[in-house]
Each structure stands twice: as C-alpha cells, then as structure tokens.
GROMACS .gro file of C-alpha atoms in nm:
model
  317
    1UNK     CA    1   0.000   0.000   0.000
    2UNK     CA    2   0.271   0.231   0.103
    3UNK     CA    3   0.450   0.198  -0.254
    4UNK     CA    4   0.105   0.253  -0.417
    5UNK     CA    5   0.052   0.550  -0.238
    6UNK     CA    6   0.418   0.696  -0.321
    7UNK     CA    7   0.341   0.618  -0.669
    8UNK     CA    8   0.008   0.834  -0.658
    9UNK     CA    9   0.167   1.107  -0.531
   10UNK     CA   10   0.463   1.108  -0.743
   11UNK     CA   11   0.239   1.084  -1.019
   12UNK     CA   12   0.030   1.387  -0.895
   13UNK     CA   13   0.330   1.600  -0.827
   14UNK     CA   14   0.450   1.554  -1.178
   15UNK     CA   15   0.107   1.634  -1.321
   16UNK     CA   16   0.137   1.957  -1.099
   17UNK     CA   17   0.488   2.073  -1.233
   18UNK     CA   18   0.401   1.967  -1.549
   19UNK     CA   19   0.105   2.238  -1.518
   20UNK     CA   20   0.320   2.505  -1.382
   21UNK     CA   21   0.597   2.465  -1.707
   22UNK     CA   22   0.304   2.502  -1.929
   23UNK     CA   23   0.155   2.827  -1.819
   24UNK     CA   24   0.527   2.964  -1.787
   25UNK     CA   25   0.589   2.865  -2.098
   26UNK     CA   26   0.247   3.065  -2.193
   27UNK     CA   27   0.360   3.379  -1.988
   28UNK     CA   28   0.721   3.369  -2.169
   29UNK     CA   29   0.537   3.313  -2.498
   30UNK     CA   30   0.255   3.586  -2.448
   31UNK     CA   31   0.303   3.951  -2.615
   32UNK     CA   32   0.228   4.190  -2.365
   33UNK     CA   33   0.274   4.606  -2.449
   34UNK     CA   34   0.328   4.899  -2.274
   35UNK     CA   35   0.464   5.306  -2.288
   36UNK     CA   36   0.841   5.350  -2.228
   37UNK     CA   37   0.893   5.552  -1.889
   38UNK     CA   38   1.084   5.576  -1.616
   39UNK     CA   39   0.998   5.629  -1.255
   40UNK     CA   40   0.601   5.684  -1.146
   41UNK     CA   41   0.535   5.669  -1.522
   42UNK     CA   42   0.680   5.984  -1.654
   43UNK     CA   43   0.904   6.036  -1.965
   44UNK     CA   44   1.096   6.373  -1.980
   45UNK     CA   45   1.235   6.585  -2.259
   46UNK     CA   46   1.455   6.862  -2.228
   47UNK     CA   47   1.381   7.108  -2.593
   48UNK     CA   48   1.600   7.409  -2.719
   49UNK     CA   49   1.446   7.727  -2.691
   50UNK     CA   50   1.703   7.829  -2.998
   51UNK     CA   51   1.457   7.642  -3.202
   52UNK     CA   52   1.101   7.731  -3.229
   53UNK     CA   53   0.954   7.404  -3.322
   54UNK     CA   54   1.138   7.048  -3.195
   55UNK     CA   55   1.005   6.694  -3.212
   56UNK     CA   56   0.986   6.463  -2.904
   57UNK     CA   57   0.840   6.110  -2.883
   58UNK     CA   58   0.532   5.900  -2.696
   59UNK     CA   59   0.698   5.540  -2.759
   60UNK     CA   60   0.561   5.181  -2.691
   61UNK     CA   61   0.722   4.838  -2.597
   62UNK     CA   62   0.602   4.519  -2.710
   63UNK     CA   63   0.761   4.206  -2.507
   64UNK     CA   64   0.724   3.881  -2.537
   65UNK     CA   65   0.924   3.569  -2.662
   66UNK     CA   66   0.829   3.566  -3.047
   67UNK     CA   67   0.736   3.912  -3.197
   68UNK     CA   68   0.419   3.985  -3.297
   69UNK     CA   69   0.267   3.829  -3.638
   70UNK     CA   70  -0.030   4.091  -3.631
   71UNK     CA   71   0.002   4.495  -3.616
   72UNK     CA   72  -0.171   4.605  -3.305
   73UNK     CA   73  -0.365   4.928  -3.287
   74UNK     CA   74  -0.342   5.150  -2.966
   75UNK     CA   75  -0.548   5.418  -2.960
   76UNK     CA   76  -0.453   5.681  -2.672
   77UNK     CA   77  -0.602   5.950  -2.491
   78UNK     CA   78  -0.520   6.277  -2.275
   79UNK     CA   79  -0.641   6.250  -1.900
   80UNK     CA   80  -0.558   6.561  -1.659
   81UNK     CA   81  -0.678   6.325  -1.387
   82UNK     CA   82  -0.366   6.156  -1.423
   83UNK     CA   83  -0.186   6.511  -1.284
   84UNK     CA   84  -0.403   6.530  -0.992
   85UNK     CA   85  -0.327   6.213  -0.898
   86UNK     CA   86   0.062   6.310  -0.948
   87UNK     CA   87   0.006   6.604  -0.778
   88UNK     CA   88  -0.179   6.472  -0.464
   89UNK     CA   89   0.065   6.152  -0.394
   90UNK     CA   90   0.358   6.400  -0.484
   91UNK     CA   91   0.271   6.687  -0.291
   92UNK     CA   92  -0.036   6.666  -0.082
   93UNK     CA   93  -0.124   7.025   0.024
   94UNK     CA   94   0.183   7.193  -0.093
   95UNK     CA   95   0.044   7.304  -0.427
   96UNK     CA   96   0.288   7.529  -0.514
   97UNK     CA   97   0.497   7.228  -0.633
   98UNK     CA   98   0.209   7.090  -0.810
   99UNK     CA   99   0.271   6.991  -1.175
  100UNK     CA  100   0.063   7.193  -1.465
  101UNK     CA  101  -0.113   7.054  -1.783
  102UNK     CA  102   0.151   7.123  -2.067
  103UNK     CA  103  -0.027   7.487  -2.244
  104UNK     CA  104  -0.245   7.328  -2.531
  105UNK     CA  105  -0.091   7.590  -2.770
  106UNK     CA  106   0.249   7.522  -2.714
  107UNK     CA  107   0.257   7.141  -2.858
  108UNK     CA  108   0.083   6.929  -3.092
  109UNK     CA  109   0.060   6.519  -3.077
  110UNK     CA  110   0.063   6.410  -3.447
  111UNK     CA  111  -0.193   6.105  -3.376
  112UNK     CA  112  -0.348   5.979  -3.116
  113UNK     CA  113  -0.372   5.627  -3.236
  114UNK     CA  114   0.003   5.407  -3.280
  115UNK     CA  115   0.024   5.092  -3.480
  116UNK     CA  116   0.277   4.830  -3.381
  117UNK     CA  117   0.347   4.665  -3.689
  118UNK     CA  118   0.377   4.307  -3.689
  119UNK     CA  119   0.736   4.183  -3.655
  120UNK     CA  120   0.815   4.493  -3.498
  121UNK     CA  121   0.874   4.547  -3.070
  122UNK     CA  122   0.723   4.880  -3.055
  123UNK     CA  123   0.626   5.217  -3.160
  124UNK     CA  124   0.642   5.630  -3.143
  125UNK     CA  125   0.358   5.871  -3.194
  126UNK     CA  126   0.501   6.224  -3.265
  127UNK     CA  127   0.471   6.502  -2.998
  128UNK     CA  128   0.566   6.869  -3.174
  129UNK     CA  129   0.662   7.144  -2.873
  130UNK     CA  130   0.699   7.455  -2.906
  131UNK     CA  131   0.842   7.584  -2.601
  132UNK     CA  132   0.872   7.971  -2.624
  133UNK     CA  133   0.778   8.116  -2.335
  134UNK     CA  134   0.789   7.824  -2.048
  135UNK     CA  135   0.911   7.907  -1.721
  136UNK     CA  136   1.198   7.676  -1.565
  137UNK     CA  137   0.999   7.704  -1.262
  138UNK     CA  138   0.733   7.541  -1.376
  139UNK     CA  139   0.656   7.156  -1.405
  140UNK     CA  140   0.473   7.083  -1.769
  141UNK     CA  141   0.301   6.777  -1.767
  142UNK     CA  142   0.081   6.618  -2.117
  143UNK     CA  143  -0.064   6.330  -1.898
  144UNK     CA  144  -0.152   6.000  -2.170
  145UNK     CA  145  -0.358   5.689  -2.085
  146UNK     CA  146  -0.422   5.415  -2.352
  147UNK     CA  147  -0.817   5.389  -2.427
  148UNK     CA  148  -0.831   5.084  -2.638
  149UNK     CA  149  -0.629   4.791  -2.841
  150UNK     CA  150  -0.741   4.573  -3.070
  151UNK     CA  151  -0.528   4.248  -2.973
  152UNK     CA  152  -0.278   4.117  -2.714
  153UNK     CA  153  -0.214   4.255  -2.388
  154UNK     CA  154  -0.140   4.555  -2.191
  155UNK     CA  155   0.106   4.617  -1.884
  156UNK     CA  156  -0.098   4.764  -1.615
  157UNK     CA  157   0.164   4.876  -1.456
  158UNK     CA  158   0.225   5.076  -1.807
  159UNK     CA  159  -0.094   5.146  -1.945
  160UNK     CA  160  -0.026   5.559  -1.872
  161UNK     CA  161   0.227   5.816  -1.958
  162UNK     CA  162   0.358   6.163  -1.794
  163UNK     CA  163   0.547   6.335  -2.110
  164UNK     CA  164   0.739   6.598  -1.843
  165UNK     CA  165   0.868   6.883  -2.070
  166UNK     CA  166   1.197   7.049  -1.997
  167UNK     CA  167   1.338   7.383  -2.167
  168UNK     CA  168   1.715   7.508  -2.256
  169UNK     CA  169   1.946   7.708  -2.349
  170UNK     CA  170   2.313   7.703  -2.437
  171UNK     CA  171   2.410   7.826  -2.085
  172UNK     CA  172   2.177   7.663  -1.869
  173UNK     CA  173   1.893   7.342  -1.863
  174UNK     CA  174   1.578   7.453  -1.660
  175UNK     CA  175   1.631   7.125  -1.414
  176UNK     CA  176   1.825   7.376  -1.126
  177UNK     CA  177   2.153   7.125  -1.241
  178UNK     CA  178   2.316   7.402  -1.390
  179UNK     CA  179   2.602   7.481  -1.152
  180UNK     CA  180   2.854   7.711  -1.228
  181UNK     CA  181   3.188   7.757  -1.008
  182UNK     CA  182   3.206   8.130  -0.852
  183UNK     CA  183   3.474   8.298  -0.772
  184UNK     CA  184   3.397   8.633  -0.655
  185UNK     CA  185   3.538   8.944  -0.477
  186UNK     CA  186   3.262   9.122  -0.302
  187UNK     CA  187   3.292   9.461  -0.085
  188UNK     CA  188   3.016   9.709   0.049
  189UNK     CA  189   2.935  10.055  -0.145
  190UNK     CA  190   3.178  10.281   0.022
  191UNK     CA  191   3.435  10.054   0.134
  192UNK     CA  192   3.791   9.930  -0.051
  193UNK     CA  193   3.812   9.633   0.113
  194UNK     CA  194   3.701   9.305  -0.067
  195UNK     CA  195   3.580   8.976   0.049
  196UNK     CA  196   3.647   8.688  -0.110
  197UNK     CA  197   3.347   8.482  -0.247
  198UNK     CA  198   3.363   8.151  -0.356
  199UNK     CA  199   3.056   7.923  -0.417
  200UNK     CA  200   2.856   7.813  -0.673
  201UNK     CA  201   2.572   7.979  -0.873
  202UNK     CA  202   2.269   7.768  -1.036
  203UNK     CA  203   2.183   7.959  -1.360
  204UNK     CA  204   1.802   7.824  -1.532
  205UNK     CA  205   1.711   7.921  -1.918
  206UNK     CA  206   1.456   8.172  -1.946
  207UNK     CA  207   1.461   8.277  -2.323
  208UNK     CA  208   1.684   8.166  -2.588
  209UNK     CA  209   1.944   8.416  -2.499
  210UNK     CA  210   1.853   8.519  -2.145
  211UNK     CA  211   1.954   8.325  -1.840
  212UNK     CA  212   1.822   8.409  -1.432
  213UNK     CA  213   2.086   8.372  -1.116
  214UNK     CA  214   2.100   8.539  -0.792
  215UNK     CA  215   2.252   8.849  -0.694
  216UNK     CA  216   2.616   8.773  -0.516
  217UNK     CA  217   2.611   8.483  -0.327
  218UNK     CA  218   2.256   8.471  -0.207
  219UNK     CA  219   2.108   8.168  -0.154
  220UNK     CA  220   1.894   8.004  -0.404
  221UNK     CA  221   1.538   7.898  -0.318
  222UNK     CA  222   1.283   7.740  -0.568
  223UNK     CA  223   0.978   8.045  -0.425
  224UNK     CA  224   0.870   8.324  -0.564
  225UNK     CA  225   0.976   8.548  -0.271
  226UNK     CA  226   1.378   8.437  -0.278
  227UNK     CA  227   1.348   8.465  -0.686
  228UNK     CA  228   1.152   8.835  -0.658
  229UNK     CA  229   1.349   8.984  -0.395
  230UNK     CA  230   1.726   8.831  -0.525
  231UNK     CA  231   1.721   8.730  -0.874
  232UNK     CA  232   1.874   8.845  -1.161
  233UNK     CA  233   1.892   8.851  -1.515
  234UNK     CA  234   2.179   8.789  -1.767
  235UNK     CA  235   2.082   8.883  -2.138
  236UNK     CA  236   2.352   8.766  -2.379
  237UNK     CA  237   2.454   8.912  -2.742
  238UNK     CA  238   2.601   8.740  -2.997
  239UNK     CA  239   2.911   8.908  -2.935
  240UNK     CA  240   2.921   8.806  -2.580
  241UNK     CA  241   2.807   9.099  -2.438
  242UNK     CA  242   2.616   9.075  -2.124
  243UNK     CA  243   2.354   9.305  -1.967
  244UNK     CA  244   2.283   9.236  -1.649
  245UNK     CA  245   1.910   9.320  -1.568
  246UNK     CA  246   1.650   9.295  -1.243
  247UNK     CA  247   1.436   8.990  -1.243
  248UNK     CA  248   1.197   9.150  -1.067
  249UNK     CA  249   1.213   9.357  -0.733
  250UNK     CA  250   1.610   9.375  -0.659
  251UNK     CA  251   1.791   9.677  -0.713
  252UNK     CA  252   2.069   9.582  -0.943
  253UNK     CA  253   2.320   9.812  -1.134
  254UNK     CA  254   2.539   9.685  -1.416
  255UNK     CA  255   2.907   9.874  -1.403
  256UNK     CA  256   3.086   9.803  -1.746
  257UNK     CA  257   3.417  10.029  -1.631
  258UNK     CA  258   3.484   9.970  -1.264
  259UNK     CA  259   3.728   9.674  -1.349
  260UNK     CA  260   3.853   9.576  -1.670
  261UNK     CA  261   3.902   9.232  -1.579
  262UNK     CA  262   3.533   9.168  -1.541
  263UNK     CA  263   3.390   9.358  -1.868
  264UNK     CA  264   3.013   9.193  -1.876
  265UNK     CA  265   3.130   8.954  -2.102
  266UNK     CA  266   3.044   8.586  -2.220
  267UNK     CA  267   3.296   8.365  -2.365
  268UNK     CA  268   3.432   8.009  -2.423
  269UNK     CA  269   3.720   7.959  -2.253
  270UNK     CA  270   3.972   7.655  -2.348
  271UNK     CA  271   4.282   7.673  -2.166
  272UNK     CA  272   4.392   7.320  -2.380
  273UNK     CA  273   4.246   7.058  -2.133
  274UNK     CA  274   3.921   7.102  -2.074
  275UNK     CA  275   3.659   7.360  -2.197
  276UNK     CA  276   3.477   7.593  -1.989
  277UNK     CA  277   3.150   7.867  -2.047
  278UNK     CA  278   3.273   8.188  -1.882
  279UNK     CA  279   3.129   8.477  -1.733
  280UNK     CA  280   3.305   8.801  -1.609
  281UNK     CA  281   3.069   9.003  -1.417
  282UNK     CA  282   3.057   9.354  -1.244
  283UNK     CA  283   2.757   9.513  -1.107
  284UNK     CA  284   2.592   9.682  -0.821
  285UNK     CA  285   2.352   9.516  -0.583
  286UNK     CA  286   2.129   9.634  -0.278
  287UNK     CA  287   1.996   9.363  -0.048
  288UNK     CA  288   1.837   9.425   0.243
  289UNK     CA  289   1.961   9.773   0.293
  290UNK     CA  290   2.332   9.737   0.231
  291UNK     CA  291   2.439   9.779  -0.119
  292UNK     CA  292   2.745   9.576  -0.258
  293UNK     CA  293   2.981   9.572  -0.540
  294UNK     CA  294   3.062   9.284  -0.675
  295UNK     CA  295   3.287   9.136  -0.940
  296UNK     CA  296   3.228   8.754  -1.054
  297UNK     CA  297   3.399   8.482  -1.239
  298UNK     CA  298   3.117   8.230  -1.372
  299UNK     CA  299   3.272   7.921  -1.515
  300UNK     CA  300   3.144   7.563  -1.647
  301UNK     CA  301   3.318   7.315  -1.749
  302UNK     CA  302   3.172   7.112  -2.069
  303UNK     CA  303   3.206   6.899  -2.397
  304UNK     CA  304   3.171   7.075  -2.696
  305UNK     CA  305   3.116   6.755  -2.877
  306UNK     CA  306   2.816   6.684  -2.717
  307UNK     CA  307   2.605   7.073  -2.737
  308UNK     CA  308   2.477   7.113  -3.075
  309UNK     CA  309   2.442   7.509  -3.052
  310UNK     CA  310   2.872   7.546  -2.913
  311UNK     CA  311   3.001   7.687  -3.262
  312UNK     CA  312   2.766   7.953  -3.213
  313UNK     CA  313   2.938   8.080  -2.902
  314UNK     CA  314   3.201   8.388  -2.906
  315UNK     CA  315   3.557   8.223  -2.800
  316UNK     CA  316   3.774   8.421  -2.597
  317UNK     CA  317   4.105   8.545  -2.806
   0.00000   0.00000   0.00000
C-alpha cells in the first residue's frame, strides 16, 4: 500500500509541475505592451528654446518571446486626472509644487492612435513642442492613458504616460543642475576692502538668450519670494556681451568700467584641457539695505562635442 501511495503522489506531483511549465511557458510566450517611462510613469524631454519648433516622442514596448505576427492598434487619450493624482501623492497640500497641464498651444501630438506593426517590438507617436515662453519654474506635464487595443495585452503597470517637458538654453537646462563655479570678490558701497566669495551659482534658461541667477552669493530657493526679492537677469549678445538686468524687485546696477578684468562679457574659454562657459561680471547690488559691489567669475566646465548650438558661441582670443 505504502508503494502505491508513493506512486500516486509522485504521479500527482509531476502532473502539478508539469502544469506550472506550461503556463510559464504561456507567460514567456505571451506579447504583452506597454509606454516607455521611467519612474512613477513619466518620460521627460529637455527642448531648445534656440529652435522654435522640436520633435519629441510618446513610444511603446512590445515584449514577449516571439514578436508579434499581427500589427496592433493602440489608440490613446489625454487625461488631466492623471496630474491630480501626481500632484496629490507628490505633494499633498503643498500646491505650489504641483505639476501643470503642458499649455495646449504650445505642442501638438501628431496622432493619437500608434500601430505596432507586426514583426516589430514597438512604436512612437510624434509630440511637436513649441516651447517659447515656459518658465523653468514650472513643471509641464501632457498626462496619456491608452483607451483601447485591438489584440494582445497591456502592462498595467504601463498602461499611462507623464510626457514631463523640460526647456534650454546654451548656458543653462531649466532642471536647477546648472552649476557654475564662482569665484567672486565682493565689498560694500563705500568701502575698498574686498571679500572673497567663492561658491557656486545655479543659472536656469529663461529665453533663448537670457539666463536668471541670484545676486552675489545669495542663496537660491525654488519660491517666488527668494526669486523676486534676489534674482537676476543675464541677457547675452552674440558678441558676448552681457547686460545684467533685475528679475523683478532687486535693485541691481550693471558697471561696465569699474574693473577691466570683469567687462560683462560671455565667452568660451579653453585653456587646452578642458573647456569651460565663462562669465566676467561687475555690477551693483542692494539687499536688504546694504548695497554691494561685486565682481564675478562664472565658469562651467563642458564637452563641446556633445552641445549642438557650441560653434555659435564667441571664443575668448
């Protein structure tokens, strides 16, 4: 009885494993599709503000073992619920981080259906942005959601996408990762003696040739108090010339002839090794009652291979 009985149940456990290879197999075998993203579903862009138009891309995956011997249809649509929810799991009550709905008029999505083609493991629907006139301070969101497909299967996990929509320049990306080294000699209105200032200054892309940093060394903060009461504006010519301008409420004074060494200037600097955006500052500056000179070396270092708008830059002589 007992050798029956270890016969039954071998026979039972091999039926069972036998069961469990099959639908494996099934789930290695099945074609299953979903949008390209990274973390909590978003998919972000950085576009030139040097060009008026630029193309970005909503793109599918299709997994699965074998490809696909059908073309799929996936038709897509907008949902701004998709930002609240963003917004409330993100932030909670602190709204002023909240993401915004990407401005209608400033981009265009070419289709909102995408066809997989058989053979192929995945697919792009066009997204046109136009992105004069976006703030860095701002996060532009064009929330997607699939609506319906006509065959195989969809990651849930994947069935939505946040396109996040970045702007730049050729001095700064509006992500606040645009650190430039300081070195800076600072002294109060009135007095010869200069202090030594050494930091770093985040500059953000607010135009295609106009940049925002604080005043001096003051500290940066992402609200609209710190950026009204201590920011300032760099405005750049083609030769390199810089005026230095008020973002909003400081008092600010550009001084082209107190130092020769810091003319207002813009320039590429390559000193052989390495290559380095420059900017020589002068300018006058009153911050909570005490006004101050200061005088400013801006420098980052970079690749020229890898910016497409660097030949376009003034190289110092």
């Amino acid at each position: 009885m007992r050798f029956r009985y270890i016969l039954t149940v071998t026979a039972l456990l091999g039926l069972v494993a036998c069961n469990e290879n099959k639908v494996f197999e099934k789930e290695q075998y099945k074609n299953v599709f979903g949008f390209i993203s990274d973390a909590e579903n978003m998919n972000s862009k950085v576009f030139s503000l040097h060009k008026a138009e630029s193309e970005g891309y909503l793109s599918f995956s299709m997994g699965g073992t074998n490809n696909i011997t059908e073309d799929v249809t996936i038709n897509i649509v907008e949902d701004p619920d998709l930002i609240e929810t963003y917004n409330r799991n993100n932030f909670d009550q602190d709204v002023a981080k909240y993401a915004k709905p990407m401005p209608k008029d400033k981009y265009d999505i070419s289709s909102m259906q995408c066809v997989i083609k058989a053979g192929e493991t995945g697919g792009v629907i066009p997204v046109k942005v136009r992105p004069a006139g976006l703030s860095p301070d701002t996060t532009y969101l064009i929330p997607i959601r699939v609506d319906t497909y006509d065959r195989c299967e969809i990651n849930p996990d994947k069935c939505y996408l946040l396109y996040k929509v970045q702007i730049k320049n050729r001095w700064a990306v509006g992500d606040a990762t645009t650190s430039y080294t300081l070195r800076g000699k600072r002294r109060i209105l009135g007095d010869q003696s200069e202090l030594s200032m050494p930091g770093t200054k985040i500059l953000f892309p607010l135009t295609e040739n106009r940049v925002r940093t604080m005043v001096g060394n003051e500290t940066y903060a992402a609200d609209e108090e710190t950026l009204y009461r201590g920011a300032m504006t760099l405005e750049i010519a083609d030769n390199g010339k810089v005026k230095i301008l008020p973002y909003r409420d400081v008092e600010v004074v550009q001084l082209d002839n107190e130092d020769p060494e810091y003319p207002n200037k813009f320039f590429i600097d390559d000193d052989g090794f390495n290559t380095y955006k420059t900017f020589l500052l002068c300018y006058q500056y009153t911050f909570e009652g005490v006004t101050y000179v200061m005088k400013e070396e801006l420098r980052l270092q970079f690749n020229p291979d890898e910016e497409e708008d660097y030949e376009e830059d003034p190289v110092e002589e």
